[in-house]
Coordinates of C-alpha atoms in Angstrom, one line a residue:
Chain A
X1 CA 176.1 124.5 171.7
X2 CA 176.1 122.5 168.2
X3 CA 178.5 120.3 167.9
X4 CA 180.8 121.2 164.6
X5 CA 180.2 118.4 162.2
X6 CA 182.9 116.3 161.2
X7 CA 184.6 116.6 157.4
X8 CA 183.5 113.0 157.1
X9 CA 180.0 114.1 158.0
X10 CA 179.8 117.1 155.7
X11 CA 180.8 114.6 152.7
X12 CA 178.3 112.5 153.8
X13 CA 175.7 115.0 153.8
X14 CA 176.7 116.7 149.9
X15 CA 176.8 113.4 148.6
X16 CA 173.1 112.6 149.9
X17 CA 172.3 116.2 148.8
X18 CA 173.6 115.4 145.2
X19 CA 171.7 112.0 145.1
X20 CA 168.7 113.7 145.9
X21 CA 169.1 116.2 143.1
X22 CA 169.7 113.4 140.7
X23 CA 166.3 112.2 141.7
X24 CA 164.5 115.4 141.1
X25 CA 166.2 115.6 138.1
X26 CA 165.0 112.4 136.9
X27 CA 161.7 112.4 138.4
X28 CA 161.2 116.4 136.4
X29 CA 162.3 114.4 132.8
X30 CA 160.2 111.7 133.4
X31 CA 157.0 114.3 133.8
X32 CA 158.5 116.1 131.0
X33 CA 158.4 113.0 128.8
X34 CA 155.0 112.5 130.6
X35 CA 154.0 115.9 128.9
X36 CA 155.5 115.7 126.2
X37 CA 153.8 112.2 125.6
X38 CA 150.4 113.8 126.2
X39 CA 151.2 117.0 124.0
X40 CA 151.4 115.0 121.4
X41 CA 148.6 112.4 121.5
X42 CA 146.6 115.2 121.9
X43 CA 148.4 117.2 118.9
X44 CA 148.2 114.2 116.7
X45 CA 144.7 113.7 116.9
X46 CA 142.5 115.0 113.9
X47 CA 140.1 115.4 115.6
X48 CA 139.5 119.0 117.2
X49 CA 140.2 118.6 121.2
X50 CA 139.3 121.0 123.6
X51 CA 139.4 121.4 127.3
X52 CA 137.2 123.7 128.8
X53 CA 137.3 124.3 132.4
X54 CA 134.4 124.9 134.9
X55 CA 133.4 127.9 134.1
X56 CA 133.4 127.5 130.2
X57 CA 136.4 129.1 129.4
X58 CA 138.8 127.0 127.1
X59 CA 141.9 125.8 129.1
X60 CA 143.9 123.8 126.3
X61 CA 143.0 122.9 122.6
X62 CA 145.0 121.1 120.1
X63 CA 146.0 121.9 116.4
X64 CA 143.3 120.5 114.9
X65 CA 141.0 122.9 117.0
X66 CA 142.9 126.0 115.6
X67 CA 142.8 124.4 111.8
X68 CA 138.7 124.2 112.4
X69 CA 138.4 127.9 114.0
X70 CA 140.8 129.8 112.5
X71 CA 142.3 130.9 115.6
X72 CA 146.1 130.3 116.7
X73 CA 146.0 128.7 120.6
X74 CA 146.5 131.2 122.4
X75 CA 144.0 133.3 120.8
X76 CA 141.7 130.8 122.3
X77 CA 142.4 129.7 125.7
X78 CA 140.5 131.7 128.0
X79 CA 137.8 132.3 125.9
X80 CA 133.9 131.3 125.7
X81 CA 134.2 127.7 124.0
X82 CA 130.2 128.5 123.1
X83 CA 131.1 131.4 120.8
X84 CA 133.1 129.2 117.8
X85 CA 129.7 127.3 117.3
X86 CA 126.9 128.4 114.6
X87 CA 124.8 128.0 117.9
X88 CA 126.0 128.9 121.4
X89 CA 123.0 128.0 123.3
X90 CA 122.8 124.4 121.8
X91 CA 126.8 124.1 122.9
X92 CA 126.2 125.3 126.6
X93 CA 123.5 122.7 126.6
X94 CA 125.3 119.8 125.6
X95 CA 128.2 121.5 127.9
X96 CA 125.4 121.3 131.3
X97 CA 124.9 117.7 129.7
X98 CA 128.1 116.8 130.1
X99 CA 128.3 117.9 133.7
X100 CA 124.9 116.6 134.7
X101 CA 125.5 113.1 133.2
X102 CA 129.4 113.0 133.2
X103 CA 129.2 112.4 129.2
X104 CA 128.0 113.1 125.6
X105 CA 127.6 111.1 123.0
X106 CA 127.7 112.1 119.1
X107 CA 126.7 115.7 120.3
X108 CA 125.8 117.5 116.9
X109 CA 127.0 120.9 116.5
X110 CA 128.5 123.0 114.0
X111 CA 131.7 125.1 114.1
X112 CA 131.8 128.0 112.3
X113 CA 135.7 129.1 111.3
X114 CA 137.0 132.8 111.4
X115 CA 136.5 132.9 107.7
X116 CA 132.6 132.0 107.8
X117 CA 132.9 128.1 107.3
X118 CA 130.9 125.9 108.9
X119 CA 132.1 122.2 109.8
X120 CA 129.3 119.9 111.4
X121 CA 130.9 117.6 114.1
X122 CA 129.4 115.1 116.6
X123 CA 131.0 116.1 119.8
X124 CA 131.9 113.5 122.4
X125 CA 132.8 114.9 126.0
X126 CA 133.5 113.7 129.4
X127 CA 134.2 115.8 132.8
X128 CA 137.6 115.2 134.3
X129 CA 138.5 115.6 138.0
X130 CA 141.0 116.6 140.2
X131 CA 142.6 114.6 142.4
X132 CA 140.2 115.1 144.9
X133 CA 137.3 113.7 143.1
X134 CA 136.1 117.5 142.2
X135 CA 134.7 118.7 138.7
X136 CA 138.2 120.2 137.0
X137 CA 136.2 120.8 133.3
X138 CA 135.5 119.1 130.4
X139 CA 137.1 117.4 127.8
X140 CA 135.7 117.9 124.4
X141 CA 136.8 115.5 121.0
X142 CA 134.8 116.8 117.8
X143 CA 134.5 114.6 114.7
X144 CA 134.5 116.4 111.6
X145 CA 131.5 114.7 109.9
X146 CA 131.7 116.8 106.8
X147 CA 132.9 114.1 104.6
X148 CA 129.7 111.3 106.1
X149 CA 127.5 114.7 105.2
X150 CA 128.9 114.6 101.9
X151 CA 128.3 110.9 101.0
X152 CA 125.0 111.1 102.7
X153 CA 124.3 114.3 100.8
X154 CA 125.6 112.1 97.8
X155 CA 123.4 109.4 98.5
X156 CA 120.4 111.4 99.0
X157 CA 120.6 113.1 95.8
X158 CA 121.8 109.6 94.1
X159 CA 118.8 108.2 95.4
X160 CA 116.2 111.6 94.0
X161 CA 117.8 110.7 90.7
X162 CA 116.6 107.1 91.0
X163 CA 113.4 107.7 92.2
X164 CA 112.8 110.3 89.1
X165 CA 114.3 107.8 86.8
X166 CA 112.1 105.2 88.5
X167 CA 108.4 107.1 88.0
X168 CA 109.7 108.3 84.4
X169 CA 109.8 104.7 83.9
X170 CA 106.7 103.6 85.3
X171 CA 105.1 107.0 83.1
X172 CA 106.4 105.4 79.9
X173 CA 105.3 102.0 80.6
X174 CA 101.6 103.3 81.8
X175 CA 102.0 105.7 78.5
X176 CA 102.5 102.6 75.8
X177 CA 100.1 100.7 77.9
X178 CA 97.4 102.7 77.9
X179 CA 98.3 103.9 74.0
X180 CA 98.1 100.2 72.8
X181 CA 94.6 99.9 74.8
X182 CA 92.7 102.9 73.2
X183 CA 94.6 101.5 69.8
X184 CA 93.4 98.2 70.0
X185 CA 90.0 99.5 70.6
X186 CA 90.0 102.2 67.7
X187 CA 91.4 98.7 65.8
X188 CA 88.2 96.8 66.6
X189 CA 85.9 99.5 65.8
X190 CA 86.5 98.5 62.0
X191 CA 86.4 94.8 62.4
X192 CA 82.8 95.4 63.6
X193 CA 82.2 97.1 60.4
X194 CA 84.0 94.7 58.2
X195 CA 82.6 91.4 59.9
X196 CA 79.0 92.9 59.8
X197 CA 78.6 94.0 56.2
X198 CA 80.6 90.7 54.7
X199 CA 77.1 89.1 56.9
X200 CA 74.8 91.5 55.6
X201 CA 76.6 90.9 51.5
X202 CA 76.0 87.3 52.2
X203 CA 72.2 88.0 53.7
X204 CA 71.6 90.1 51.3
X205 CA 73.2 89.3 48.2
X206 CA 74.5 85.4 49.1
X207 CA 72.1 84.2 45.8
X208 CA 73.9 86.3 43.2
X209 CA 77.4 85.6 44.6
X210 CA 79.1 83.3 42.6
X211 CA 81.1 80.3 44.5
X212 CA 84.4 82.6 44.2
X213 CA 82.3 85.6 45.6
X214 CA 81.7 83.1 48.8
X215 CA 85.1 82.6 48.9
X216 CA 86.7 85.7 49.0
X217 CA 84.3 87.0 51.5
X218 CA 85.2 84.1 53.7
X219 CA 88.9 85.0 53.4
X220 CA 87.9 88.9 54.4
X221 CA 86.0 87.5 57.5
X222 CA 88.9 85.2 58.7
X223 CA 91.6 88.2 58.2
X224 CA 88.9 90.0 60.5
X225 CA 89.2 87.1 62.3
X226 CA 92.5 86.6 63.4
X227 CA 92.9 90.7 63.8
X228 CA 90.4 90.3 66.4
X229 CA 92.1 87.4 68.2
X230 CA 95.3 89.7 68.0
X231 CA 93.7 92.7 69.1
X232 CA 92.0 91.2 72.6
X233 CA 95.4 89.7 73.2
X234 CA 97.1 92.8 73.3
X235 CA 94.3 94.1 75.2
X236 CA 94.6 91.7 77.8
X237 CA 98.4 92.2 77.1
X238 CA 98.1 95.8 78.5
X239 CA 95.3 95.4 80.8
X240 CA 97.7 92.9 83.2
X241 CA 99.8 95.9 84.4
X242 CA 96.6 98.2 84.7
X243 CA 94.1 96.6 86.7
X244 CA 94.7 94.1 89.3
X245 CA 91.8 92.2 90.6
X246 CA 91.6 90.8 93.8
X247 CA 94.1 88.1 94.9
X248 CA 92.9 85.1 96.7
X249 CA 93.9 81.3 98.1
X250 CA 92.5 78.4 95.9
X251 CA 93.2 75.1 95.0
X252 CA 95.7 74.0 92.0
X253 CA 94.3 70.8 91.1
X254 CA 90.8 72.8 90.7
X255 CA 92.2 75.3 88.6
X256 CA 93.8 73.1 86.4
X257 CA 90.7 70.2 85.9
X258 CA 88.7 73.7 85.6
X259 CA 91.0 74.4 82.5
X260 CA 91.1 70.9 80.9
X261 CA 87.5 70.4 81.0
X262 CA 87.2 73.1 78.4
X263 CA 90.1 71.7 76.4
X264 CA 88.6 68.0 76.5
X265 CA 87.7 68.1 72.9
X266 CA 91.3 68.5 71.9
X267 CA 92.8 66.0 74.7
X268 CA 90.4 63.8 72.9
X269 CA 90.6 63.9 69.5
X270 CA 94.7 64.0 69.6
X271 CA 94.2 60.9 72.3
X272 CA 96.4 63.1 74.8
X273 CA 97.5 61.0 78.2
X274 CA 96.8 63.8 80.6
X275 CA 98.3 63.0 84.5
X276 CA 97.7 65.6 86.8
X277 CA 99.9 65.3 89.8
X278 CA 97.8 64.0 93.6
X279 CA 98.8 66.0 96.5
X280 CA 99.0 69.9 94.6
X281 CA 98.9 72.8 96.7
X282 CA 96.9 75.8 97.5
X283 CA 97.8 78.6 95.8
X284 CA 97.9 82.7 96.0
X285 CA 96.5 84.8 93.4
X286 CA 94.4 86.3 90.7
X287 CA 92.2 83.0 89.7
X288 CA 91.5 83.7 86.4
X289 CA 94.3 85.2 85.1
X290 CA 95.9 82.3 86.8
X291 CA 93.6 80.3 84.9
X292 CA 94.4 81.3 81.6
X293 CA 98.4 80.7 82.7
X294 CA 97.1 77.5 83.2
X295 CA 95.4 77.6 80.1
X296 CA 97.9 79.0 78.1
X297 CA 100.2 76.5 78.7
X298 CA 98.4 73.6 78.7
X299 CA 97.4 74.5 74.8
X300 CA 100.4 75.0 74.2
X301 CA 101.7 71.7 75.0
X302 CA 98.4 70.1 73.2
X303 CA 99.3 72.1 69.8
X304 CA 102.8 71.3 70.1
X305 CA 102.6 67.5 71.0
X306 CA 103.6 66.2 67.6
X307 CA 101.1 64.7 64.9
X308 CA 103.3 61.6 64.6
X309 CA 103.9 61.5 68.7
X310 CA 103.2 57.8 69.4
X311 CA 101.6 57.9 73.2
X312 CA 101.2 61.7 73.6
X313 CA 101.3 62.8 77.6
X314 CA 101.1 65.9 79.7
X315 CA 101.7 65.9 83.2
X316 CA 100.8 68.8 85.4
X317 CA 102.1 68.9 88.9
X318 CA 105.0 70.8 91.1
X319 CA 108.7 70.3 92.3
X320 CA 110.7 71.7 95.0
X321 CA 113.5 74.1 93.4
X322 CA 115.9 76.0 95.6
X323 CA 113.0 75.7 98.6
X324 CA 110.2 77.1 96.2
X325 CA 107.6 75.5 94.8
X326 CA 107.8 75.1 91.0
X327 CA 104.5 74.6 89.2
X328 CA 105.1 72.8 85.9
X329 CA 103.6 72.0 82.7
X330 CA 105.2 69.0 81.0
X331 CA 105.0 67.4 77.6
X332 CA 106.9 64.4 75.3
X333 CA 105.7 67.0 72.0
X334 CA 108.0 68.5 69.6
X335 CA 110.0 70.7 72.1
X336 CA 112.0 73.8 71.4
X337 CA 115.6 74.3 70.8
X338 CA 117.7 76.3 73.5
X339 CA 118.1 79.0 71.6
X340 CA 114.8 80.2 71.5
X341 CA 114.2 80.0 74.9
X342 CA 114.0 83.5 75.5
X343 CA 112.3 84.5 72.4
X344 CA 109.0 82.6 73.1
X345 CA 108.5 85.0 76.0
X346 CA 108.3 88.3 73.4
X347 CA 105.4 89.8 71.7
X348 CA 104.6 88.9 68.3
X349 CA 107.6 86.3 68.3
X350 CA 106.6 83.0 66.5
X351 CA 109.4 80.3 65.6
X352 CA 109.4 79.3 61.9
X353 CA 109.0 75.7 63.4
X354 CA 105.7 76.5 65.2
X355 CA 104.6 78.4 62.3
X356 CA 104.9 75.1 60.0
X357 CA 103.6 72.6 62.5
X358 CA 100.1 74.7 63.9
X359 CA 99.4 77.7 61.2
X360 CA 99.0 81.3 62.5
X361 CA 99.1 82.4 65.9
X362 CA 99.0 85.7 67.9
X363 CA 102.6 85.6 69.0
X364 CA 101.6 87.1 72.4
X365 CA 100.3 83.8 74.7
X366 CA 103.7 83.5 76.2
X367 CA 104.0 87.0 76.5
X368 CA 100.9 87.1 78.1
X369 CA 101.7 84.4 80.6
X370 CA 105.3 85.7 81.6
X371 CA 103.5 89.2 82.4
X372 CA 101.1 87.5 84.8
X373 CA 103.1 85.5 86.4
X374 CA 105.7 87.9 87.3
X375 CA 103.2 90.2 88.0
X376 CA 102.4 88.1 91.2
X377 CA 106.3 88.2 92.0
X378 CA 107.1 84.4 90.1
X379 CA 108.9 83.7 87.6
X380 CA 108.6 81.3 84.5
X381 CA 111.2 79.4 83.0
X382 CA 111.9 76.1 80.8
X383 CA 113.4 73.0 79.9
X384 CA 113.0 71.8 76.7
X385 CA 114.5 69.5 73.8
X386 CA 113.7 69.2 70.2
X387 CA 111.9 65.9 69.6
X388 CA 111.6 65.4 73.6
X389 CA 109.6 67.9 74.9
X390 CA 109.3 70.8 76.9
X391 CA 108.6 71.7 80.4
X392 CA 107.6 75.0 81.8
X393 CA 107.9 75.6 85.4
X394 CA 106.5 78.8 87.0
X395 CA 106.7 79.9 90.7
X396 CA 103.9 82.2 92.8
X397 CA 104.4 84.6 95.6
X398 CA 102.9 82.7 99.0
X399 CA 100.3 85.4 100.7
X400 CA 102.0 87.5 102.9
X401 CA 101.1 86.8 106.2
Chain B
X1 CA 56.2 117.0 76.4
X2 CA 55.7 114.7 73.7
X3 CA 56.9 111.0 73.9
X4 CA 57.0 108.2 71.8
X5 CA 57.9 105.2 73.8
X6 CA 57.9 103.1 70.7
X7 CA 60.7 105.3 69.0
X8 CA 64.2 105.1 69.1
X9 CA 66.9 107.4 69.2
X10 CA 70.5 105.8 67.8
X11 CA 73.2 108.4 68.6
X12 CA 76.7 106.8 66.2
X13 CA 79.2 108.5 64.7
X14 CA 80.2 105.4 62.9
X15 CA 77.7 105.6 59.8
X16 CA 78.2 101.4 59.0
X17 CA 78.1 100.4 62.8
X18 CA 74.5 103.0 62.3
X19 CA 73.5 100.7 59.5
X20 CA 74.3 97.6 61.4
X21 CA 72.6 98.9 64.2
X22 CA 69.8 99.8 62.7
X23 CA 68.9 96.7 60.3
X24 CA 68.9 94.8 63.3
X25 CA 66.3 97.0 64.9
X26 CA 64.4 96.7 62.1
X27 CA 64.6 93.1 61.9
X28 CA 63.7 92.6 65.2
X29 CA 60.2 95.0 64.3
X30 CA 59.5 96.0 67.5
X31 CA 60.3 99.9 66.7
X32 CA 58.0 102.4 65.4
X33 CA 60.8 104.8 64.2
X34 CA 64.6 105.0 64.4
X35 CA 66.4 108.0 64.2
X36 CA 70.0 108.1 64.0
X37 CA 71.9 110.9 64.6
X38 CA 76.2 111.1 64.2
X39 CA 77.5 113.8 67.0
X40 CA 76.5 114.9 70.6
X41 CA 75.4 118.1 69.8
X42 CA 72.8 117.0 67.5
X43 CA 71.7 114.4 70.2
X44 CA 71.4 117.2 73.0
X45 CA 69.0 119.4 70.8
X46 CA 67.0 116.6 69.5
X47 CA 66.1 115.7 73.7
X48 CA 65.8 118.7 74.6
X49 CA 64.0 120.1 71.5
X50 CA 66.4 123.0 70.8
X51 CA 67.5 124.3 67.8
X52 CA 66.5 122.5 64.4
X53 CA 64.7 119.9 66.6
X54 CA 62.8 122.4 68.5
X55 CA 59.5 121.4 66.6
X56 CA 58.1 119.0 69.8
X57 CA 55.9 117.4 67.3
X58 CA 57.9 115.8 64.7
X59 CA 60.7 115.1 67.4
X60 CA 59.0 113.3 70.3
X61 CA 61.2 112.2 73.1
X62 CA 62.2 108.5 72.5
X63 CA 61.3 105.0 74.2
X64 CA 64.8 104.5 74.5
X65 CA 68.1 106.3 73.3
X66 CA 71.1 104.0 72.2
X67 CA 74.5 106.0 72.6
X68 CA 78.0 105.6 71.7
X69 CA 80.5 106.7 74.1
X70 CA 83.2 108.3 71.1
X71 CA 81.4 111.2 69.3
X72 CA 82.9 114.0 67.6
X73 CA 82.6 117.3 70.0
X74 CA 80.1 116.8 72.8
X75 CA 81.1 113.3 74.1
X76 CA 78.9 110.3 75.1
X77 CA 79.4 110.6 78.3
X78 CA 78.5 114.2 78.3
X79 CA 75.6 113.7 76.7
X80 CA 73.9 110.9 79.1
X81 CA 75.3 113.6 82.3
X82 CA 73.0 116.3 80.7
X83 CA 70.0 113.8 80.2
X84 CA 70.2 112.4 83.5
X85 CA 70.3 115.9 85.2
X86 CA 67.4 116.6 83.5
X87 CA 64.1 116.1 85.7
X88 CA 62.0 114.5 83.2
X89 CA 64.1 113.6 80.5
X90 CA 66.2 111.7 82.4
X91 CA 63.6 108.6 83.2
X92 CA 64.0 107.7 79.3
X93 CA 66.3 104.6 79.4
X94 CA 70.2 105.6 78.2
X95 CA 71.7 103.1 77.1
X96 CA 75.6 103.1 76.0
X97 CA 76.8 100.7 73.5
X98 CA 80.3 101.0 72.4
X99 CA 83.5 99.2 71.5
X100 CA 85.1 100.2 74.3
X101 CA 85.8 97.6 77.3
X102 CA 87.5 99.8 79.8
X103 CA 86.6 99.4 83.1
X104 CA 87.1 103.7 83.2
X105 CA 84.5 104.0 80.3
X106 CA 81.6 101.3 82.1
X107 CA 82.1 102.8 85.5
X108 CA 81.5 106.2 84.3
X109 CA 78.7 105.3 82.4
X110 CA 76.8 103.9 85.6
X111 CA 78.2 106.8 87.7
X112 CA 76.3 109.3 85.2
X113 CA 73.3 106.4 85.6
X114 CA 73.2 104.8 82.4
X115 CA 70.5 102.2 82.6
X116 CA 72.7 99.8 81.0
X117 CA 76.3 99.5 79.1
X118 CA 76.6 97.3 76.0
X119 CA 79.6 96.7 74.1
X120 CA 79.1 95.6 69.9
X121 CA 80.5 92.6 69.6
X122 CA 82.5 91.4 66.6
X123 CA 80.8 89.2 64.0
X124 CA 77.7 89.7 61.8
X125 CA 75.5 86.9 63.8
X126 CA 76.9 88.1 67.3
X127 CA 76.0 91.9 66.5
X128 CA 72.8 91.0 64.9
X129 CA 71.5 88.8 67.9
X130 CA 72.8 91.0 70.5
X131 CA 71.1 94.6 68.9
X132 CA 67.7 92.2 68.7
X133 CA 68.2 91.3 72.3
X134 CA 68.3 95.0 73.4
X135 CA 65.3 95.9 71.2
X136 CA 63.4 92.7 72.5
X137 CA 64.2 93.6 76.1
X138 CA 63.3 97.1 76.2
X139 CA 60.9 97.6 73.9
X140 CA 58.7 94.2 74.4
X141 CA 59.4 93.3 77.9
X142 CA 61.0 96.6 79.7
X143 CA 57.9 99.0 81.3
X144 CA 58.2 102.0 79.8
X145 CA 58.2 105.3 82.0
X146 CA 55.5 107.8 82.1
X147 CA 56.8 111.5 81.8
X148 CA 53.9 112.9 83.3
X149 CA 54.4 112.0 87.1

């Protein structure tokens, strides 16, 4: 027989039964709060989240997941996740991947809402497990990508437009190019004619043409002159962007003594100092066009060197600037004021001051030279000082290796 | 087929760069006859002896034909493709002279076997000298073809 417990006892008991219901109590609100805590990370999430259990039936989803599919939760936990894509099979597919390989990575797939919208995502899923170790389901996060389709879509389009503006460009460039080749060739056609029939009215008629008759023809064959000089440099002008010839390595220093052999006369007669620079480099490019930089530059410097300049000197060598080599041209002449730096460089440009110191020119040697030189990817640039001189750096691509 | 090797045929639209052409020819004296004719057409029938050349006897084929590459109609170009397809015509010596340097214009002319591409060159002396040249070359020291084998 049980012994009857004692009233101490039984109070003993109710208050151990009361502490113990406390507990639970507790223990319940703090997996509520656990829940709760969950719920809503998972609620505030933007992206679409989705748990799907074993067997590929969607167990829990969050309110981003009903915004994408048009469907309130309960609507769609327990069904197919597979069926809210634009492709099922692709979905089961990177749903086996997930359980073969315990994860996805930027899974694309589309989700296609009650309404007929489509949202491309990148899915990222990993399998959770019970707590014995077993496969429970998966656990899916989408990321709307619609906005990174957008700019890319953006971008893509941005970059069409350039491309078109870009060849339209290039068009109209070839187009004026090619238009002031065949006109400068139509041009010449006549100064054949006009220099060959002042020769034959000086053959043939020189003894009845009086000493002003001479004279005037000369003045018809120098205008015919000068339009030819103007006509092959705008030929050459447009020829630079045409036709490139064959770029290869050669020596500076030869290049340069190659040029002022040809200009020795002038050197000479204007008692020039001419210092070339010892230990010049090899460089990368078209040779003659190079050349007639070279050229260009150098009579340049001889025309504008001053009539009055007391020890005229050029000196031809090259500088390190910002880790480039810079090819230079220098000279004590006349030199040019800052302002018309940028001038010099255009077609058919010619400063008043050049224009009363040497005569007529062209106007397009600079031009010429700028167009060379940054057709081989340099660039050309100068220093200069009235009644100091000028120097005119250039730099040159290096061959790719 | 008739053939005068000692006759030239000057095809030129341009009649003063004609004139030029062919006082220099006749300077040099090396030519029995120069004819100069102004478009393409003209220059087809006159080879081929068609049409108001047909008469083989008064219009013998050439020594050497001198052609510009601009003509009115029927192109240079055209013109030396349909004398070089020809199987006898096309051993008479073609040769281009123009004012035209582009590289598109020379390498056509020697794809469609011109025998040689000349461009006039500016100047009364320089145009003079170089037309005496070509007349020196190929009618003194060039060996003519013969059209029979």
């Amino acid at each position: 027989m049980q012994k009857k417990p004692t009233y101490e006892e039984l109070e003993q008991r109710v208050k151990e039964l009361e502490k113990e219901a406390l507990r639970r109590k507790k223990t319940e609100e703090t997996l509520e709060e656990l829940h709760r805590y969950t719920r809503e990370l998972i609620e505030v999430s933007l992206d679409p989240l989705v748990m799907i259990s074993s067997e590929g039936k969607i167990t829990d989803v969050n309110h981003a997941t009903e915004l994408v599919t048009g469907y309130p939760r309960d609507k769609l936990i327990g069904t197919r996740f597979s069926v809210y894509f634009t492709e099922p099979r692709k979905a089961r597919q990177g749903y086996l991947d997930v359980l073969r390989h315990g994860h996805v990575r930027d899974y694309p797939l589309e989700i296609r809402h009650r309404d007929g919208k489509v949202t491309p995502i990148l899915y990222n899923a990993s399998v959770y497990c019970d707590a014995k170790g077993g496969v429970a389901g998966v656990f899916a996060a989408a990321r709307d990508i619609t906005r990174r389709r957008e700019a890319e879509e953006r971008l893509r389009k941005n970059e069409k437009k350039l491309k078109a503006m870009l060849a339209e460009l290039t068009a109209k460039s070839e187009e004026l190019d090619s238009f002031v080749y065949r006109v400068s060739h139509d041009l010449k056609s006549p100064i054949v004619t006009i220099e060959g029939f002042v020769g034959a009215l000086k053959e043939d008629f020189g003894d009845v043409l009086l000493k002003d008759g001479e004279k005037y023809l000369r003045y018809i064959s120098d205008a015919a002159r000068k339009m030819e000089l103007l006509i092959n440099d705008l030929l050459d002008l447009s020829r630079i962007e045409r036709v490139t010839r064959k770029k290869r390595e050669f020596p500076f220093a030869r290049l340069v003594e190659d040029v002022l052999k040809a200009l020795q006369p002038q050197i000479k007669a204007q008692g020039i100092v001419v210092e070339i620079q010892g230990d010049l480099p090899v460089i990368y490019g078209e040779r003659r066009r190079l050349g007639r930089v070279v050229d260009n530059l150098l009579t340049n410097a001889i025309k504008y060197i001053g009539k009055e300049n007391p020890s005229p000197r050029i000196d031809v060598g090259v500088e390190e600037q910002d880790g480039q080599k810079a090819f230079f041209v220098r000279d004590n002449g006349i030199g040019i004021d800052e302002r018309d730096f940028d001038k010099i460089f255009q077609v058919f440009q010619r400063l008043p001051s050049a224009k009363k110191q040497i005569g007529e020119g062209t106007g397009v040697g600079l031009t010429i030279v700028k167009r060379i030189i940054e057709h081989h990817g340099g660039k050309i640039w100068l220093i200069s000082e009235p009644g100091k001189g000028s120097t005119f750096y250039f730099t040159l691509k290096d061959k790719e290796a | 087929m008739d053939y005068e090797p000692s006759n030239i045929l000057l095809v030129e639209d341009d009649e003063a760069h004609a004139e030029l052409t062919e006082r220099a020819i006749r300077k040099a004296g090396n030519a029995n006859r120069i004819d100069v004719l102004t478009d393409g057409e003209d220059a087809l029938e006159y080879v081929f002896n068609r049409g108001k050349y047909a008469d083989k006897a008064k219009y013998p084929l050439p020594g050497l034909i001198l052609l510009d590459i601009k003509l009115p109609g029927i192109d240079g170009i055209e013109v030396l493709t349909q004398i070089k397809e020809h199987p006898i015509v096309k051993k008479i010596p073609v040769i281009m002279l123009t004012t035209s340097e582009r590289e598109e214009d020379i390498c056509q002319s020697y794809s469609h076997y011109a025998n040689s591409y000349l461009t006039k060159p500016v100047g009364f002396k320089e145009f003079e000298e170089k037309i005496m040249q070509i007349d020196f070359y190929w009618m003194l020291l060039n060996k003519p073809p013969s059209l029979e084998t």
